[in-house]
Structures are given as structure tokens and as C-alpha cells.
Backbone as numpy.savetxt, mean C-alpha at the origin, in Angstrom:
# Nx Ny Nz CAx CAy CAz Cx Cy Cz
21.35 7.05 60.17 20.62 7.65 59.08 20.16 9.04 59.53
20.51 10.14 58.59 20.02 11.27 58.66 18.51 11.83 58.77
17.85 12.23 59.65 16.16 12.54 59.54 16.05 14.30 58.97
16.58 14.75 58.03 16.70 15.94 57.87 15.97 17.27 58.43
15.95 16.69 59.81 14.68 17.51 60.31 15.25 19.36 60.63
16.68 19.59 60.25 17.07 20.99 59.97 16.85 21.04 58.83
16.47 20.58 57.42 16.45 21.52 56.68 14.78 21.15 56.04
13.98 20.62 56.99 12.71 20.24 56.84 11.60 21.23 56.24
11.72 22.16 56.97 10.34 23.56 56.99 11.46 24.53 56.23
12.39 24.40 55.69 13.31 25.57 54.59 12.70 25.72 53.48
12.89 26.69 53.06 12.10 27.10 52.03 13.16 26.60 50.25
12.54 26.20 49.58 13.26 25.47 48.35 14.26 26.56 47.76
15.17 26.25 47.87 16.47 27.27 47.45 16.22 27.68 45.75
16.41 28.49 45.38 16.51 29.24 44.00 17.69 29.68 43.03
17.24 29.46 41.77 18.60 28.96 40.88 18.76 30.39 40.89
19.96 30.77 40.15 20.63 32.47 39.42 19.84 32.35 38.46
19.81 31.09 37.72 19.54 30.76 36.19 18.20 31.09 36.18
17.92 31.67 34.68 16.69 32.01 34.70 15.93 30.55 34.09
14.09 31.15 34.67 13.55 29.47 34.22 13.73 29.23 32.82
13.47 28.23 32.46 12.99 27.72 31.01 11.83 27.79 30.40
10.80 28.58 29.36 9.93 28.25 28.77 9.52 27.13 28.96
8.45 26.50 28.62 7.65 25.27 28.74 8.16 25.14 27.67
7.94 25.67 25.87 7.99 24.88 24.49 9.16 24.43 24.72
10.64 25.20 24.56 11.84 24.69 24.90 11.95 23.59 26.14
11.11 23.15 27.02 11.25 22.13 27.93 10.98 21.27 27.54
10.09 21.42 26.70 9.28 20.28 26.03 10.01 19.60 24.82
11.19 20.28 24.41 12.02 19.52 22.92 13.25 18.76 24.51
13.28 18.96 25.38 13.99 18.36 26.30 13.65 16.39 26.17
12.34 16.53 26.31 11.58 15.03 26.02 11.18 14.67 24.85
11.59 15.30 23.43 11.28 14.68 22.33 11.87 13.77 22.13
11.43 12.68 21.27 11.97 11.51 20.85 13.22 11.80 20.04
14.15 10.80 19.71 15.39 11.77 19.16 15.43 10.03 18.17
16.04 10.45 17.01 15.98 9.69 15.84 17.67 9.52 15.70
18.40 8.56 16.29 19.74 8.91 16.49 20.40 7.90 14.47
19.31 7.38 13.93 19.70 7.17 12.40 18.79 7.69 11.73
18.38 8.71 11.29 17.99 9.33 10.37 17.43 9.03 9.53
16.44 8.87 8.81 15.89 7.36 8.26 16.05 5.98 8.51
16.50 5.52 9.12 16.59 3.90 9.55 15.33 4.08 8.84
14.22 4.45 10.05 12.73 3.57 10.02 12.10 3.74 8.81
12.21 4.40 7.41 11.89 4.31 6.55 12.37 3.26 5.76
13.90 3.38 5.83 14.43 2.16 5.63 14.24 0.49 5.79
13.58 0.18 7.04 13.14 -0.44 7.36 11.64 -0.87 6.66
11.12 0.37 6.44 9.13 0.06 6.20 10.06 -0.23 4.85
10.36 0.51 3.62 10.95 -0.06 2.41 11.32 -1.27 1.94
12.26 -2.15 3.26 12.59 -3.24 3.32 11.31 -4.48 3.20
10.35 -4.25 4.41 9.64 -4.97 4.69 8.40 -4.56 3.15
8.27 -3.62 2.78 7.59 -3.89 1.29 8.16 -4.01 0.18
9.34 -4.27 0.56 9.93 -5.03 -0.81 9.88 -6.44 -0.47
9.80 -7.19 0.25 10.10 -8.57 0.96 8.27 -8.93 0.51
7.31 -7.90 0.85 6.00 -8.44 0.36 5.55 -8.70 -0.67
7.16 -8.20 -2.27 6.38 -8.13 -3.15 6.57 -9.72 -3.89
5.62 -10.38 -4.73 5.70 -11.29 -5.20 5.70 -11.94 -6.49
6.37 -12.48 -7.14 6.53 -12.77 -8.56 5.12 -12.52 -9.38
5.67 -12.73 -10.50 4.19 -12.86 -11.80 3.76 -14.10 -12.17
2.94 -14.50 -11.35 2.20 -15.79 -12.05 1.98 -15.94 -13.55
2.69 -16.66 -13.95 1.96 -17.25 -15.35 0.88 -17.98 -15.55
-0.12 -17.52 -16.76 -1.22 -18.34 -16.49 -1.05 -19.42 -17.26
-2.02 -20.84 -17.10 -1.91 -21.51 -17.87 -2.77 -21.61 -19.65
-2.50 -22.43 -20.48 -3.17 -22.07 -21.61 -4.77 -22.30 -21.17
-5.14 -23.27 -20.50 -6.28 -23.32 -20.32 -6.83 -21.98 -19.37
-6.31 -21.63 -18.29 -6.50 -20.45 -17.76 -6.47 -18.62 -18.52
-5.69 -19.06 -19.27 -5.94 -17.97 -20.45 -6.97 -17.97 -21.49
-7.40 -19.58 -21.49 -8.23 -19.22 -22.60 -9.68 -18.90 -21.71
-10.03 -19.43 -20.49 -11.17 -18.64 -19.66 -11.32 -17.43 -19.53
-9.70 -16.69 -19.58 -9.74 -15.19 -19.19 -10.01 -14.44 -20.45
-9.73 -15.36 -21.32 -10.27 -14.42 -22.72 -12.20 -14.89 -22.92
-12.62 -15.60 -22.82 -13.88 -16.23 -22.60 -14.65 -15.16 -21.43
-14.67 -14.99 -20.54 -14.93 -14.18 -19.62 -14.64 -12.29 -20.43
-13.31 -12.32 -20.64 -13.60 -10.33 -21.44 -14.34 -10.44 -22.49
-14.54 -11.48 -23.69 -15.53 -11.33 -24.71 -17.13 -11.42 -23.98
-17.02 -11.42 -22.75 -18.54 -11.41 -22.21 -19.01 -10.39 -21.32
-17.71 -9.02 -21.44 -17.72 -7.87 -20.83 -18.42 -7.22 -21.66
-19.07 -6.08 -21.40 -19.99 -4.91 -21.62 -19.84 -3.60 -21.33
-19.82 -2.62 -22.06 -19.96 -1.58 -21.49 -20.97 -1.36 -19.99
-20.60 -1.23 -18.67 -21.92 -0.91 -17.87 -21.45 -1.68 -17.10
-20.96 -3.19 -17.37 -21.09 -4.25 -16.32 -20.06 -4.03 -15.60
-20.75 -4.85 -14.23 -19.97 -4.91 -13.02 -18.53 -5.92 -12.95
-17.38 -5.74 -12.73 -16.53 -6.73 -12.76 -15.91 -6.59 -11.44
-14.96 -7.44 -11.31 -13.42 -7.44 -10.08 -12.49 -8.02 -10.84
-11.91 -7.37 -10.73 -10.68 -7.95 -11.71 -9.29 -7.90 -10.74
-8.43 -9.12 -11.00 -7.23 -9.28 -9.98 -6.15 -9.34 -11.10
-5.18 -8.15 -10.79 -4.59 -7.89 -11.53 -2.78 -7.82 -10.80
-1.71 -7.72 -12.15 -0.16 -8.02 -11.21 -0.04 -6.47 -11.66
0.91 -6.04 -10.52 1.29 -4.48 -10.69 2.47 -5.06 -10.27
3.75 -4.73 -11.83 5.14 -5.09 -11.61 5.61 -3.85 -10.55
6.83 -4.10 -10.07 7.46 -2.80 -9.42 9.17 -2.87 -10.00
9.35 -3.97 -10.27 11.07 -4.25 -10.24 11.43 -5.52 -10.87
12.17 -5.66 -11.47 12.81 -6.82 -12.32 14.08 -6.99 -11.78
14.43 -8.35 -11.26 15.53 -9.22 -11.29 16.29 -10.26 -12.20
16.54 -9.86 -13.25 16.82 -10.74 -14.55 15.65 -10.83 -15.26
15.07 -11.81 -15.33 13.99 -12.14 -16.13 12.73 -12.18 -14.85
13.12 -12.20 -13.48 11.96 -12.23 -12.59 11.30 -10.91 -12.97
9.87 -10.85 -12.22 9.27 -9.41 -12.34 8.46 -9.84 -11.15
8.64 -9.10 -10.40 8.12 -9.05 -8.94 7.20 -7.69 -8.89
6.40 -7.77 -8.20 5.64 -6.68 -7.67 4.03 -7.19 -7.19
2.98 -6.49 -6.94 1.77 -6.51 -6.10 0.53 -6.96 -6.75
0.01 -8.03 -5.92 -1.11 -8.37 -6.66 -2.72 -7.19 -6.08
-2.94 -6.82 -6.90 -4.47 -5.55 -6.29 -5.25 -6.64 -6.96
-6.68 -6.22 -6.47 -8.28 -6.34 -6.75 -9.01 -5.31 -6.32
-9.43 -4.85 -8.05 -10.26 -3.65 -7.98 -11.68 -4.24 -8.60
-12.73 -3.70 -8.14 -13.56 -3.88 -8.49 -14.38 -2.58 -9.00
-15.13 -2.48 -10.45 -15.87 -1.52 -11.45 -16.45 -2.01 -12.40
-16.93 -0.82 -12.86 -18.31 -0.88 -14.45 -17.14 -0.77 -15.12
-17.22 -1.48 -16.34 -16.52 -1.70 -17.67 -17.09 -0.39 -18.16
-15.86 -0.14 -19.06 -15.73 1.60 -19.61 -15.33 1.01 -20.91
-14.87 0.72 -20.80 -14.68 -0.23 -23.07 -13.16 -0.55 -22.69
-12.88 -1.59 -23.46 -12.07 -2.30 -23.81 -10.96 -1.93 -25.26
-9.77 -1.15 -24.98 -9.10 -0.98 -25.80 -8.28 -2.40 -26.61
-8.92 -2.69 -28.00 -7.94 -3.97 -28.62 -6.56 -3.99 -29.25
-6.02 -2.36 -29.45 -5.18 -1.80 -29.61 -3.91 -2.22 -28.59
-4.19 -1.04 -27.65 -3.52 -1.20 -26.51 -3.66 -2.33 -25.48
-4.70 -3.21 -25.84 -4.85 -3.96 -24.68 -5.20 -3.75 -23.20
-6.04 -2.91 -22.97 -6.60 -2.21 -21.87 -7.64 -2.25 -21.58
-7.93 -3.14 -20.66 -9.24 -3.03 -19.83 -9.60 -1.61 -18.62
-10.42 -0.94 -19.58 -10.88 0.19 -18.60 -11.74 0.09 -17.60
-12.21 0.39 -16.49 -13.29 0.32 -15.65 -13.28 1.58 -15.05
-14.43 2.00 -14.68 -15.16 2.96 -13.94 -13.72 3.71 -12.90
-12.65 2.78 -12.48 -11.71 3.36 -11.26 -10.29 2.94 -11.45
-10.09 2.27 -13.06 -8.78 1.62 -12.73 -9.06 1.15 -14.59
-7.59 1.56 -15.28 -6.88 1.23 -16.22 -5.83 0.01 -16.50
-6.07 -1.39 -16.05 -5.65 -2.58 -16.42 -5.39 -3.09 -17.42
-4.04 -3.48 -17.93 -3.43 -3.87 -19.05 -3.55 -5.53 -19.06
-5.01 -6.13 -20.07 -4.75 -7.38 -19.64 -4.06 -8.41 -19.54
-2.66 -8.01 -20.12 -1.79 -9.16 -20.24 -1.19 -9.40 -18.90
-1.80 -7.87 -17.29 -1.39 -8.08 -16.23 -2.55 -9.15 -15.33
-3.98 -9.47 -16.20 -4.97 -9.37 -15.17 -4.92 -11.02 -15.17
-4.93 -11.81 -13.99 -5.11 -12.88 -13.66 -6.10 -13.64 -13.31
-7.02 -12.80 -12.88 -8.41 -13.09 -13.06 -9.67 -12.19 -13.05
-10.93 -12.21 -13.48 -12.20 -11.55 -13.78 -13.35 -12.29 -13.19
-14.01 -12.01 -11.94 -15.19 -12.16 -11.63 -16.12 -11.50 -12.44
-16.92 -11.44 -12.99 -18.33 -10.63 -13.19 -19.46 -10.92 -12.22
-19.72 -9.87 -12.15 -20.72 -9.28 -11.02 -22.09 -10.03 -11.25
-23.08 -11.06 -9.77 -23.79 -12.03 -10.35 -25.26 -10.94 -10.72
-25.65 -11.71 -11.93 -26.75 -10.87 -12.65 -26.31 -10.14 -13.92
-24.95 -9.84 -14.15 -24.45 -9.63 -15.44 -23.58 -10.20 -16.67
-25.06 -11.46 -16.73 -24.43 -12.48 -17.60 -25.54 -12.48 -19.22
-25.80 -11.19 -19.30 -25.86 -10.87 -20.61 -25.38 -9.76 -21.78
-25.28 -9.64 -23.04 -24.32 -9.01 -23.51 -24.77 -8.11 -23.92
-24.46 -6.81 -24.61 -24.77 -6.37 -25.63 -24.88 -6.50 -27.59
């Protein structure tokens, strides 16, 4: 085994080449994306896989949910859990269940729209209505 003890105390030999900037050294170690979106592709995948059908309610469950909005108010506090379609597969309709919670802003009977303070809900999407405890009287 060699103890390199001639070229020990030499002084570090020097390129022709001139140095490199640091910024340009530094794209030397960037991460490199060799598919080009894959990973979006991927996050897309995995939230389409989260989204989940439209519950139907039952007649008795519909008739609570109408029992409960005739006892909404301008002012009052609600949470309302509502389906946000994204995509249809034949007759499926898949997409996200939210819960928002707000003050009732009025109730369109027209359009069918439950307004609140932060969010425009179409009730034929909303699956269920808490009211807020202490606002169990009407106008």
C-alpha cells in the first residue's frame, strides 16, 4: 500500500478551467423532475379517488330537513352539510361532502337557495342542518 508521503505537503494542483459561480453550482444539485407533471398527476388521482357519491335522503329524512329550514331565520346561526357534485358517471354524481357553518341571509323559494353569511347552498344539495343551540325561536 502506497503512504503518499511524496505528494503529501504539495500544494493542490489548479484547473485551466475557470471556477464556477456559486448560483450556477447550485442548479448542479437541483432536484430534477425527469416526468413533468407526474406529481400533479398523481395529487389529481388521489382527489378524485376521495370523491364520494350523493347520498339520497330518505322521505323521512327529508321531511326533518324541511322541518328544520321552516325554523330558519334571518340572523340565525346554522351548519349546514352539504354535497358539492364535481363529475358524473352515468347517472352516478360523485363529488365532496363540506360543512360550513353561518347566519342565515334569507332563503331563496324560487331558486332554492339557502344563503348564509359565507356560503350559497342549493338545498336540494344539503344533507343536513344543525341550528346553533339557543336559536330555537322564530321570527
Amino acid at each position: 500500500m502506497k503512504d503518499y508521503s511524496d505528494i503529501l505537503h504539495e500544494d493542490r494542483p489548479t484547473s485551466a478551467r475557470p471556477k464556477m459561480d456559486l448560483g450556477n453550482r447550485a442548479k448542479i444539485f437541483a432536484p430534477f423532475d425527469a416526468l413533468r407533471g407526474f406529481n400533479f398527476a398523481i395529487i389529481a388521482e388521489e382527489a378524485e379517488r376521495a370523491m364520494l357519491p350523493r347520498v339520497e335522503l330518505s322521505e323521512d329524512m327529508q321531511e326533518e330537513l324541511n322541518c328544520k329550514l321552516e325554523q330558519l331565520y334571518t340572523g340565525s346561526a346554522v351548519t349546514a352539510c352539504y354535497f358539492a357534485p364535481q363529475r358524473c358517471i352515468g347517472n352516478l354524481e360523485l363529488g365532496y361532502y363540506h360543512t360550513v357553518t353561518g347566519q342565515v341571509q334569507g332563503i331563496d323559494h324560487y331558486t332554492r337557495t339557502l344563503f348564509l353569511s359565507n356560503a350559497a347552498i342549493p338545498i336540494a344539495d344539503i344533507r343536513d342542518l344543525r341550528l346553533a343551540v339557543g336559536d330555537d325561536h322564530a321570527d
